[in-house]
PDB file of C-alpha atoms (C1' of nucleotides) in Angstrom:
ATOM      1  CA  UNK A  30     100.528  26.899 110.980  1.00  0.00           C
ATOM      2  CA  UNK A  31      96.837  28.815 111.128  1.00  0.00           C
ATOM      3  CA  UNK A  32      94.811  28.801 108.887  1.00  0.00           C
ATOM      4  CA  UNK A  33      94.211  31.911 105.807  1.00  0.00           C
ATOM      5  CA  UNK A  34      91.073  32.692 107.796  1.00  0.00           C
ATOM      6  CA  UNK A  35      92.661  33.031 111.256  1.00  0.00           C
ATOM      7  CA  UNK A  36      94.477  35.562 109.501  1.00  0.00           C
ATOM      8  CA  UNK A  37      91.547  36.982 107.919  1.00  0.00           C
ATOM      9  CA  UNK A  38      90.226  37.287 111.487  1.00  0.00           C
ATOM     10  CA  UNK A  39      93.355  39.603 112.736  1.00  0.00           C
ATOM     11  CA  UNK A  40      93.051  42.452 109.938  1.00  0.00           C
ATOM     12  CA  UNK A  41      93.792  45.456 111.491  1.00  0.00           C
ATOM     13  CA  UNK A  42      90.879  47.743 111.129  1.00  0.00           C
ATOM     14  CA  UNK A  43      92.703  51.013 111.501  1.00  0.00           C
ATOM     15  CA  UNK A  44      93.647  50.474 107.906  1.00  0.00           C
ATOM     16  CA  UNK A  45      91.237  48.165 107.085  1.00  0.00           C
ATOM     17  CA  UNK A  46      87.325  50.303 107.438  1.00  0.00           C
ATOM     18  CA  UNK A  47      86.207  51.642 104.550  1.00  0.00           C
ATOM     19  CA  UNK A  48      86.171  55.209 104.861  1.00  0.00           C
ATOM     20  CA  UNK A  49      89.982  54.677 106.126  1.00  0.00           C
ATOM     21  CA  UNK A  50      90.877  52.698 103.294  1.00  0.00           C
ATOM     22  CA  UNK A  51      89.626  55.269 100.922  1.00  0.00           C
ATOM     23  CA  UNK A  52      91.057  57.995 102.654  1.00  0.00           C
ATOM     24  CA  UNK A  53      94.607  56.261 102.758  1.00  0.00           C
ATOM     25  CA  UNK A  54      94.548  54.342  99.373  1.00  0.00           C
ATOM     26  CA  UNK A  55      93.902  57.783  97.826  1.00  0.00           C
ATOM     27  CA  UNK A  56      97.083  59.338  99.709  1.00  0.00           C
ATOM     28  CA  UNK A  57      99.027  56.269  98.109  1.00  0.00           C
ATOM     29  CA  UNK A  58      97.721  57.768  94.618  1.00  0.00           C
ATOM     30  CA  UNK A  59      98.478  61.666  95.558  1.00  0.00           C
ATOM     31  CA  UNK A  60     101.778  62.058  97.775  1.00  0.00           C
ATOM     32  CA  UNK A  61     100.032  64.823  99.891  1.00  0.00           C
ATOM     33  CA  UNK A  62      96.172  66.416 100.031  1.00  0.00           C
ATOM     34  CA  UNK A  63      94.072  69.211 101.136  1.00  0.00           C
ATOM     35  CA  UNK A  64      91.132  68.741 103.409  1.00  0.00           C
ATOM     36  CA  UNK A  65      88.431  69.724 101.140  1.00  0.00           C
ATOM     37  CA  UNK A  66      90.550  67.871  98.219  1.00  0.00           C
ATOM     38  CA  UNK A  67      90.266  64.468 100.085  1.00  0.00           C
ATOM     39  CA  UNK A  68      86.983  65.266 101.216  1.00  0.00           C
ATOM     40  CA  UNK A  69      85.924  65.474  97.608  1.00  0.00           C
ATOM     41  CA  UNK A  70      87.616  62.356  96.145  1.00  0.00           C
ATOM     42  CA  UNK A  71      86.091  60.146  99.118  1.00  0.00           C
ATOM     43  CA  UNK A  72      82.569  61.802  99.269  1.00  0.00           C
ATOM     44  CA  UNK A  73      82.741  61.747 103.369  1.00  0.00           C
ATOM     45  CA  UNK A  74      81.480  64.464 105.517  1.00  0.00           C
ATOM     46  CA  UNK A  75      83.684  67.011 107.141  1.00  0.00           C
ATOM     47  CA  UNK A  76      83.072  65.846 110.217  1.00  0.00           C
ATOM     48  CA  UNK A  77      83.555  62.048 109.776  1.00  0.00           C
ATOM     49  CA  UNK A  78      86.887  63.187 108.128  1.00  0.00           C
ATOM     50  CA  UNK A  79      88.163  64.824 110.398  1.00  0.00           C
ATOM     51  CA  UNK A  80      87.421  62.253 112.992  1.00  0.00           C
ATOM     52  CA  UNK A  81      89.000  59.480 110.513  1.00  0.00           C
ATOM     53  CA  UNK A  82      92.394  61.638 110.389  1.00  0.00           C
ATOM     54  CA  UNK A  83      92.495  62.105 114.104  1.00  0.00           C
ATOM     55  CA  UNK A  84      92.443  58.620 114.361  1.00  0.00           C
ATOM     56  CA  UNK A  85      94.915  57.784 111.385  1.00  0.00           C
ATOM     57  CA  UNK A  86      97.239  60.373 112.603  1.00  0.00           C
ATOM     58  CA  UNK A  87      97.166  58.720 116.923  1.00  0.00           C
ATOM     59  CA  UNK A  88      98.204  55.689 114.375  1.00  0.00           C
ATOM     60  CA  UNK A  89     101.408  57.145 112.821  1.00  0.00           C
ATOM     61  CA  UNK A  90      99.678  56.640 109.098  1.00  0.00           C
ATOM     62  CA  UNK A  91      99.336  59.917 108.138  1.00  0.00           C
ATOM     63  CA  UNK A  92     100.988  63.607 109.472  1.00  0.00           C
ATOM     64  CA  UNK A  93      98.078  66.440 109.576  1.00  0.00           C
ATOM     65  CA  UNK A  94     100.104  70.082 108.982  1.00  0.00           C
ATOM     66  CA  UNK A  95      97.878  73.158 109.111  1.00  0.00           C
ATOM     67  CA  UNK A  96      98.945  76.298 107.371  1.00  0.00           C
ATOM     68  CA  UNK A  97      98.892  79.086 109.529  1.00  0.00           C
ATOM     69  CA  UNK A  98      99.364  82.831 108.031  1.00  0.00           C
ATOM     70  CA  UNK A  99      96.359  83.259 105.446  1.00  0.00           C
ATOM     71  CA  UNK A 100      93.542  81.114 104.248  1.00  0.00           C
ATOM     72  CA  UNK A 101      93.549  78.339 106.915  1.00  0.00           C
ATOM     73  CA  UNK A 102      94.440  74.510 105.093  1.00  0.00           C
ATOM     74  CA  UNK A 103      94.968  71.578 106.232  1.00  0.00           C
ATOM     75  CA  UNK A 104      97.503  69.546 104.170  1.00  0.00           C
ATOM     76  CA  UNK A 105      97.310  65.414 104.319  1.00  0.00           C
ATOM     77  CA  UNK A 106      99.684  62.942 103.651  1.00  0.00           C
ATOM     78  CA  UNK A 107     101.077  59.428 104.949  1.00  0.00           C
ATOM     79  CA  UNK A 108     104.499  58.840 106.899  1.00  0.00           C
ATOM     80  CA  UNK A 109     106.662  56.705 105.580  1.00  0.00           C
ATOM     81  CA  UNK A 110     105.501  54.020 107.835  1.00  0.00           C
ATOM     82  CA  UNK A 111     102.163  54.795 106.681  1.00  0.00           C
ATOM     83  CA  UNK A 112     102.648  54.530 103.132  1.00  0.00           C
ATOM     84  CA  UNK A 113     104.191  51.230 104.206  1.00  0.00           C
ATOM     85  CA  UNK A 114     100.919  50.026 106.246  1.00  0.00           C
ATOM     86  CA  UNK A 115      98.868  51.036 103.425  1.00  0.00           C
ATOM     87  CA  UNK A 116     100.554  49.004 100.447  1.00  0.00           C
ATOM     88  CA  UNK A 117     101.366  46.399 102.745  1.00  0.00           C
ATOM     89  CA  UNK A 118      97.700  45.818 103.571  1.00  0.00           C
ATOM     90  CA  UNK A 119      96.601  45.706 100.378  1.00  0.00           C
ATOM     91  CA  UNK A 120      99.037  42.958  99.409  1.00  0.00           C
ATOM     92  CA  UNK A 121      98.229  40.583 102.222  1.00  0.00           C
ATOM     93  CA  UNK A 122      94.099  41.072 101.094  1.00  0.00           C
ATOM     94  CA  UNK A 123      95.172  39.725  97.867  1.00  0.00           C
ATOM     95  CA  UNK A 124      97.859  37.099  99.708  1.00  0.00           C
ATOM     96  CA  UNK A 125      94.976  35.910 101.972  1.00  0.00           C
ATOM     97  CA  UNK A 126      92.340  35.765  99.327  1.00  0.00           C
ATOM     98  CA  UNK A 127      94.795  33.797  97.192  1.00  0.00           C
ATOM     99  CA  UNK A 128      95.380  31.687 100.114  1.00  0.00           C
ATOM    100  CA  UNK A 129      91.569  31.052 100.907  1.00  0.00           C
ATOM    101  CA  UNK A 130      91.077  30.017  97.486  1.00  0.00           C
ATOM    102  CA  UNK A 131      93.587  27.091  97.869  1.00  0.00           C
ATOM    103  CA  UNK A 132      93.087  25.890 101.113  1.00  0.00           C
ATOM    104  CA  UNK A 133      90.985  22.744 101.666  1.00  0.00           C
ATOM    105  CA  UNK A 134      89.938  20.877 105.586  1.00  0.00           C
ATOM    106  CA  UNK A 135      92.551  19.209 107.255  1.00  0.00           C
ATOM    107  CA  UNK A 136      91.485  15.653 108.070  1.00  0.00           C
ATOM    108  CA  UNK A 137      91.388  14.593 111.547  1.00  0.00           C
TER     109      UNK A 137
ATOM    110  CA  UNK B   6      81.536  58.304  87.497  1.00  0.00           C
ATOM    111  CA  UNK B   7      82.431  58.806  91.383  1.00  0.00           C
ATOM    112  CA  UNK B   8      86.269  57.726  92.290  1.00  0.00           C
ATOM    113  CA  UNK B   9      87.279  54.502  93.179  1.00  0.00           C
ATOM    114  CA  UNK B  10      87.950  55.973  96.778  1.00  0.00           C
ATOM    115  CA  UNK B  11      83.891  57.248  97.000  1.00  0.00           C
ATOM    116  CA  UNK B  12      83.686  53.593  95.930  1.00  0.00           C
ATOM    117  CA  UNK B  13      85.806  51.911  99.217  1.00  0.00           C
ATOM    118  CA  UNK B  14      84.423  54.301 101.810  1.00  0.00           C
ATOM    119  CA  UNK B  15      80.788  52.380 100.253  1.00  0.00           C
ATOM    120  CA  UNK B  16      82.430  49.078 100.871  1.00  0.00           C
ATOM    121  CA  UNK B  17      79.613  46.767 102.651  1.00  0.00           C
ATOM    122  CA  UNK B  18      80.837  46.221 106.440  1.00  0.00           C
ATOM    123  CA  UNK B  19      78.581  43.145 106.446  1.00  0.00           C
ATOM    124  CA  UNK B  20      80.837  40.981 105.176  1.00  0.00           C
ATOM    125  CA  UNK B  21      84.271  43.050 105.016  1.00  0.00           C
ATOM    126  CA  UNK B  22      84.847  43.026 108.588  1.00  0.00           C
ATOM    127  CA  UNK B  23      87.328  41.172 109.179  1.00  0.00           C
ATOM    128  CA  UNK B  24      85.637  38.364 111.406  1.00  0.00           C
ATOM    129  CA  UNK B  25      82.950  37.774 109.191  1.00  0.00           C
ATOM    130  CA  UNK B  26      85.288  37.802 106.190  1.00  0.00           C
ATOM    131  CA  UNK B  27      86.806  35.581 108.010  1.00  0.00           C
ATOM    132  CA  UNK B  28      83.776  33.437 108.277  1.00  0.00           C
ATOM    133  CA  UNK B  29      81.938  33.602 104.533  1.00  0.00           C
ATOM    134  CA  UNK B  30      85.484  32.982 103.243  1.00  0.00           C
ATOM    135  CA  UNK B  31      86.357  29.724 104.810  1.00  0.00           C
ATOM    136  CA  UNK B  32      81.888  28.691 103.956  1.00  0.00           C
ATOM    137  CA  UNK B  33      83.332  29.791 100.621  1.00  0.00           C
ATOM    138  CA  UNK B  34      85.944  26.832 100.709  1.00  0.00           C
ATOM    139  CA  UNK B  35      84.102  24.262 102.492  1.00  0.00           C
ATOM    140  CA  UNK B  36      80.563  24.207 101.535  1.00  0.00           C
ATOM    141  CA  UNK B  37      78.922  23.645 104.514  1.00  0.00           C
ATOM    142  CA  UNK B  38      80.306  23.913 108.474  1.00  0.00           C
ATOM    143  CA  UNK B  39      79.606  23.356 111.174  1.00  0.00           C
ATOM    144  CA  UNK B  40      79.774  25.260 114.409  1.00  0.00           C
ATOM    145  CA  UNK B  41      83.155  23.843 116.070  1.00  0.00           C
ATOM    146  CA  UNK B  42      84.522  23.221 112.757  1.00  0.00           C
ATOM    147  CA  UNK B  43      84.184  26.873 111.969  1.00  0.00           C
ATOM    148  CA  UNK B  44      85.376  28.505 115.747  1.00  0.00           C
ATOM    149  CA  UNK B  45      88.349  26.159 115.231  1.00  0.00           C
ATOM    150  CA  UNK B  46      89.347  27.424 111.494  1.00  0.00           C
ATOM    151  CA  UNK B  47      88.735  31.042 112.347  1.00  0.00           C
ATOM    152  CA  UNK B  48      90.500  31.200 115.873  1.00  0.00           C
ATOM    153  CA  UNK B  49      87.291  33.186 117.185  1.00  0.00           C
ATOM    154  CA  UNK B  50      85.328  32.703 120.160  1.00  0.00           C
ATOM    155  CA  UNK B  51      82.382  30.917 120.283  1.00  0.00           C
ATOM    156  CA  UNK B  52      79.949  33.884 121.496  1.00  0.00           C
ATOM    157  CA  UNK B  53      82.185  36.238 119.169  1.00  0.00           C
ATOM    158  CA  UNK B  54      81.166  33.728 115.909  1.00  0.00           C
ATOM    159  CA  UNK B  55      77.542  32.939 117.523  1.00  0.00           C
ATOM    160  CA  UNK B  56      77.295  36.548 117.176  1.00  0.00           C
ATOM    161  CA  UNK B  57      78.708  37.350 113.921  1.00  0.00           C
ATOM    162  CA  UNK B  58      76.623  34.209 112.663  1.00  0.00           C
ATOM    163  CA  UNK B  59      73.567  35.896 113.703  1.00  0.00           C
ATOM    164  CA  UNK B  60      74.290  38.973 111.633  1.00  0.00           C
ATOM    165  CA  UNK B  61      75.425  36.474 108.470  1.00  0.00           C
ATOM    166  CA  UNK B  62      71.722  34.956 108.932  1.00  0.00           C
ATOM    167  CA  UNK B  63      70.084  38.237 109.304  1.00  0.00           C
ATOM    168  CA  UNK B  64      71.368  39.820 106.262  1.00  0.00           C
ATOM    169  CA  UNK B  65      70.780  36.684 103.919  1.00  0.00           C
ATOM    170  CA  UNK B  66      74.034  34.945 104.001  1.00  0.00           C
ATOM    171  CA  UNK B  67      73.939  32.224 105.631  1.00  0.00           C
ATOM    172  CA  UNK B  68      71.754  30.042 106.478  1.00  0.00           C
ATOM    173  CA  UNK B  69      71.831  28.207 110.331  1.00  0.00           C
ATOM    174  CA  UNK B  70      70.506  25.171 110.895  1.00  0.00           C
ATOM    175  CA  UNK B  71      70.477  22.950 114.409  1.00  0.00           C
ATOM    176  CA  UNK B  72      69.989  19.057 114.041  1.00  0.00           C
ATOM    177  CA  UNK B  73      67.447  18.197 116.540  1.00  0.00           C
ATOM    178  CA  UNK B  74      67.403  14.760 117.497  1.00  0.00           C
ATOM    179  CA  UNK B  75      71.072  12.967 119.166  1.00  0.00           C
ATOM    180  CA  UNK B  76      74.333  15.136 119.890  1.00  0.00           C
ATOM    181  CA  UNK B  77      72.874  19.352 119.020  1.00  0.00           C
ATOM    182  CA  UNK B  78      74.740  20.305 116.246  1.00  0.00           C
ATOM    183  CA  UNK B  79      74.860  23.387 114.758  1.00  0.00           C
ATOM    184  CA  UNK B  80      75.628  23.542 110.225  1.00  0.00           C
ATOM    185  CA  UNK B  81      76.206  26.127 108.947  1.00  0.00           C
ATOM    186  CA  UNK B  82      76.344  26.932 104.625  1.00  0.00           C
ATOM    187  CA  UNK B  83      76.368  30.368 102.563  1.00  0.00           C
ATOM    188  CA  UNK B  84      72.785  30.516 100.533  1.00  0.00           C
ATOM    189  CA  UNK B  85      73.158  30.712  96.818  1.00  0.00           C
ATOM    190  CA  UNK B  86      72.491  34.916  97.367  1.00  0.00           C
ATOM    191  CA  UNK B  87      75.495  34.940  99.764  1.00  0.00           C
ATOM    192  CA  UNK B  88      77.745  33.206  98.392  1.00  0.00           C
ATOM    193  CA  UNK B  89      77.805  35.391  94.535  1.00  0.00           C
ATOM    194  CA  UNK B  90      77.921  38.291  97.748  1.00  0.00           C
ATOM    195  CA  UNK B  91      81.483  37.003  99.060  1.00  0.00           C
ATOM    196  CA  UNK B  92      82.676  36.192  95.902  1.00  0.00           C
ATOM    197  CA  UNK B  93      81.761  39.693  94.534  1.00  0.00           C
ATOM    198  CA  UNK B  94      83.458  41.467  97.019  1.00  0.00           C
ATOM    199  CA  UNK B  95      86.677  39.818  96.923  1.00  0.00           C
ATOM    200  CA  UNK B  96      86.485  40.726  93.564  1.00  0.00           C
ATOM    201  CA  UNK B  97      85.357  44.333  94.010  1.00  0.00           C
ATOM    202  CA  UNK B  98      88.695  44.907  96.139  1.00  0.00           C
ATOM    203  CA  UNK B  99      90.933  43.789  93.640  1.00  0.00           C
ATOM    204  CA  UNK B 100      89.054  46.159  91.218  1.00  0.00           C
ATOM    205  CA  UNK B 101      89.260  48.919  93.340  1.00  0.00           C
ATOM    206  CA  UNK B 102      93.255  48.397  94.512  1.00  0.00           C
ATOM    207  CA  UNK B 103      93.747  47.844  90.981  1.00  0.00           C
ATOM    208  CA  UNK B 104      91.322  51.333  89.749  1.00  0.00           C
ATOM    209  CA  UNK B 105      92.990  53.261  92.559  1.00  0.00           C
ATOM    210  CA  UNK B 106      96.414  52.781  91.600  1.00  0.00           C
ATOM    211  CA  UNK B 107      95.969  53.744  87.926  1.00  0.00           C
ATOM    212  CA  UNK B 108      94.094  57.028  89.549  1.00  0.00           C
ATOM    213  CA  UNK B 109      95.589  60.377  88.877  1.00  0.00           C
ATOM    214  CA  UNK B 110      94.147  63.794  90.183  1.00  0.00           C
ATOM    215  CA  UNK B 111      91.594  65.749  88.371  1.00  0.00           C
ATOM    216  CA  UNK B 112      93.583  68.973  87.037  1.00  0.00           C
ATOM    217  CA  UNK B 113      91.383  71.870  88.195  1.00  0.00           C
TER     218      UNK B 113
ATOM    219  C1'  DT C  15      67.937   6.822 139.703  1.00  0.00           C
ATOM    220  C1'  DC C  16      70.250  11.409 140.646  1.00  0.00           C
ATOM    221  C1'  DC C  17      74.070  13.618 140.338  1.00  0.00           C
ATOM    222  C1'  DT C  18      78.177  15.820 137.882  1.00  0.00           C
ATOM    223  C1'  DT C  19      80.329  16.961 133.552  1.00  0.00           C
ATOM    224  C1'  DC C  20      81.143  17.809 128.936  1.00  0.00           C
ATOM    225  C1'  DT C  21      79.537  19.761 124.538  1.00  0.00           C
ATOM    226  C1'  DG C  22      77.310  23.033 122.303  1.00  0.00           C
ATOM    227  C1'  DG C  23      75.796  27.146 122.114  1.00  0.00           C
ATOM    228  C1'  DT C  24      73.304  31.979 123.424  1.00  0.00           C
ATOM    229  C1'  DT C  25      72.779  35.850 125.626  1.00  0.00           C
ATOM    230  C1'  DT C  26      74.372  40.398 128.431  1.00  0.00           C
ATOM    231  C1'  DG C  27      77.184  43.919 129.414  1.00  0.00           C
ATOM    232  C1'  DC C  28      80.312  47.252 128.799  1.00  0.00           C
ATOM    233  C1'  DA C  29      84.005  49.518 126.116  1.00  0.00           C
ATOM    234  C1'  DA C  30      84.703  51.319 121.006  1.00  0.00           C
ATOM    235  C1'  DT C  31      83.219  52.983 116.773  1.00  0.00           C
ATOM    236  C1'  DA C  32      80.877  55.674 112.983  1.00  0.00           C
ATOM    237  C1'  DC C  33      77.995  59.058 111.167  1.00  0.00           C
ATOM    238  C1'  DA C  34      75.863  63.133 111.221  1.00  0.00           C
ATOM    239  C1'  DA C  35      74.709  67.638 112.893  1.00  0.00           C
ATOM    240  C1'  DA C  36      75.475  71.401 115.938  1.00  0.00           C
ATOM    241  C1'  DC C  37      79.235  74.115 116.371  1.00  0.00           C
ATOM    242  C1'  DC C  38      83.554  77.377 116.089  1.00  0.00           C
ATOM    243  C1'  DT C  39      86.821  80.968 114.301  1.00  0.00           C
ATOM    244  C1'  DG C  40      89.492  83.862 111.227  1.00  0.00           C
ATOM    245  C1'  DG C  41      89.497  85.851 106.275  1.00  0.00           C
ATOM    246  C1'  DA C  42      86.841  88.041 102.419  1.00  0.00           C
ATOM    247  C1'  DT C  43      83.175  90.752 101.186  1.00  0.00           C
ATOM    248  C1'  DG C  44      79.085  94.162 100.344  1.00  0.00           C
TER     249       DG C  44
ATOM    250  C1'  DC D  19      81.227  97.366 110.542  1.00  0.00           C
ATOM    251  C1'  DA D  20      78.665  93.479 109.953  1.00  0.00           C
ATOM    252  C1'  DT D  21      77.683  89.467 107.876  1.00  0.00           C
ATOM    253  C1'  DC D  22      79.310  85.256 104.988  1.00  0.00           C
ATOM    254  C1'  DC D  23      81.354  81.502 103.886  1.00  0.00           C
ATOM    255  C1'  DA D  24      85.324  78.218 103.853  1.00  0.00           C
ATOM    256  C1'  DG D  25      87.388  75.075 106.005  1.00  0.00           C
ATOM    257  C1'  DG D  26      87.037  72.494 110.674  1.00  0.00           C
ATOM    258  C1'  DT D  27      86.155  70.621 115.043  1.00  0.00           C
ATOM    259  C1'  DT D  28      83.172  69.183 119.271  1.00  0.00           C
ATOM    260  C1'  DT D  29      79.238  66.655 120.373  1.00  0.00           C
ATOM    261  C1'  DG D  30      75.299  62.964 120.719  1.00  0.00           C
ATOM    262  C1'  DT D  31      73.794  59.077 119.581  1.00  0.00           C
ATOM    263  C1'  DA D  32      72.874  54.323 117.567  1.00  0.00           C
ATOM    264  C1'  DT D  33      75.381  50.299 116.716  1.00  0.00           C
ATOM    265  C1'  DT D  34      79.194  47.695 116.955  1.00  0.00           C
ATOM    266  C1'  DG D  35      82.314  43.806 118.565  1.00  0.00           C
ATOM    267  C1'  DC D  36      84.050  41.386 121.643  1.00  0.00           C
ATOM    268  C1'  DA D  37      83.981  38.797 126.297  1.00  0.00           C
ATOM    269  C1'  DA D  38      82.234  36.553 130.033  1.00  0.00           C
ATOM    270  C1'  DA D  39      78.726  34.817 132.548  1.00  0.00           C
ATOM    271  C1'  DC D  40      74.874  31.794 131.465  1.00  0.00           C
ATOM    272  C1'  DC D  41      72.397  27.848 130.181  1.00  0.00           C
ATOM    273  C1'  DA D  42      70.222  23.208 128.243  1.00  0.00           C
ATOM    274  C1'  DG D  43      70.673  18.827 127.144  1.00  0.00           C
ATOM    275  C1'  DA D  44      73.473  14.556 126.126  1.00  0.00           C
ATOM    276  C1'  DA D  45      76.846  11.023 128.071  1.00  0.00           C
ATOM    277  C1'  DG D  46      78.755   8.957 132.216  1.00  0.00           C
ATOM    278  C1'  DG D  47      79.290   7.416 136.927  1.00  0.00           C
ATOM    279  C1'  DA D  48      77.404   6.147 141.600  1.00  0.00           C
TER     280       DA D  48
END
DNA sequence: TCCTTCTGGTTTGCAATACAAACCTGGATG
DNA sequence: CATCCAGGTTTGTATTGCAAACCAGAAGGA
């Protein structure tokens, strides 16, 4: 029905945005990670990482838990739904790429 | 030497942005296309399409030529460099996905 | 001829980002 | 006990992405 290009244009920016794609893909490989570890492997600044995490949390993709007591420490992990969303996003990109390659203009 | 996640975070937004990914991928399948045809297959609004095209033109990804004389008509195509950039972008996404899958945390 | 409508786009206005830099806050350390 | 620093959060600002208003020229009718 729609072209693959229409589907591309509707890609969800929450996960697609480069910094967040990095964060969520890292978490997919890691089960869970703390703030500084995530910062190191993504190369993001603290502020930037913090705001992206808030956005992902509001979107239900990750959970952020702060350990109280002792040295403060923040642990981040994907929610089950988030894990699905991220995996599906990558699959979708692959499918769209293939669909675009095979697509040819409809004759009028 | 960096992690795949650092590389993801540095993805070029000019081509990566969903609407522009749709436009440029469509052009990759089409050689060249006129404005209205692009609008139909991407589902974008006129204004939106127009501004994305300007941005792609400034970035050297596409050329936009307006036929003067007769019915006004705008034809868009990828520059040679743009064609390379778009194809490379998709390859890069695929490579990053694979690299992320195989990545494991370095032990300290 | 003049008006009006349609095709084919561009410009404008505004809300939402993305990033960086300034700012907090509670433990560790001399 | 003062000061340092790890570990984040908030603030400020320039850039976006989008939609709606706008514009220009060709086609068609009275």
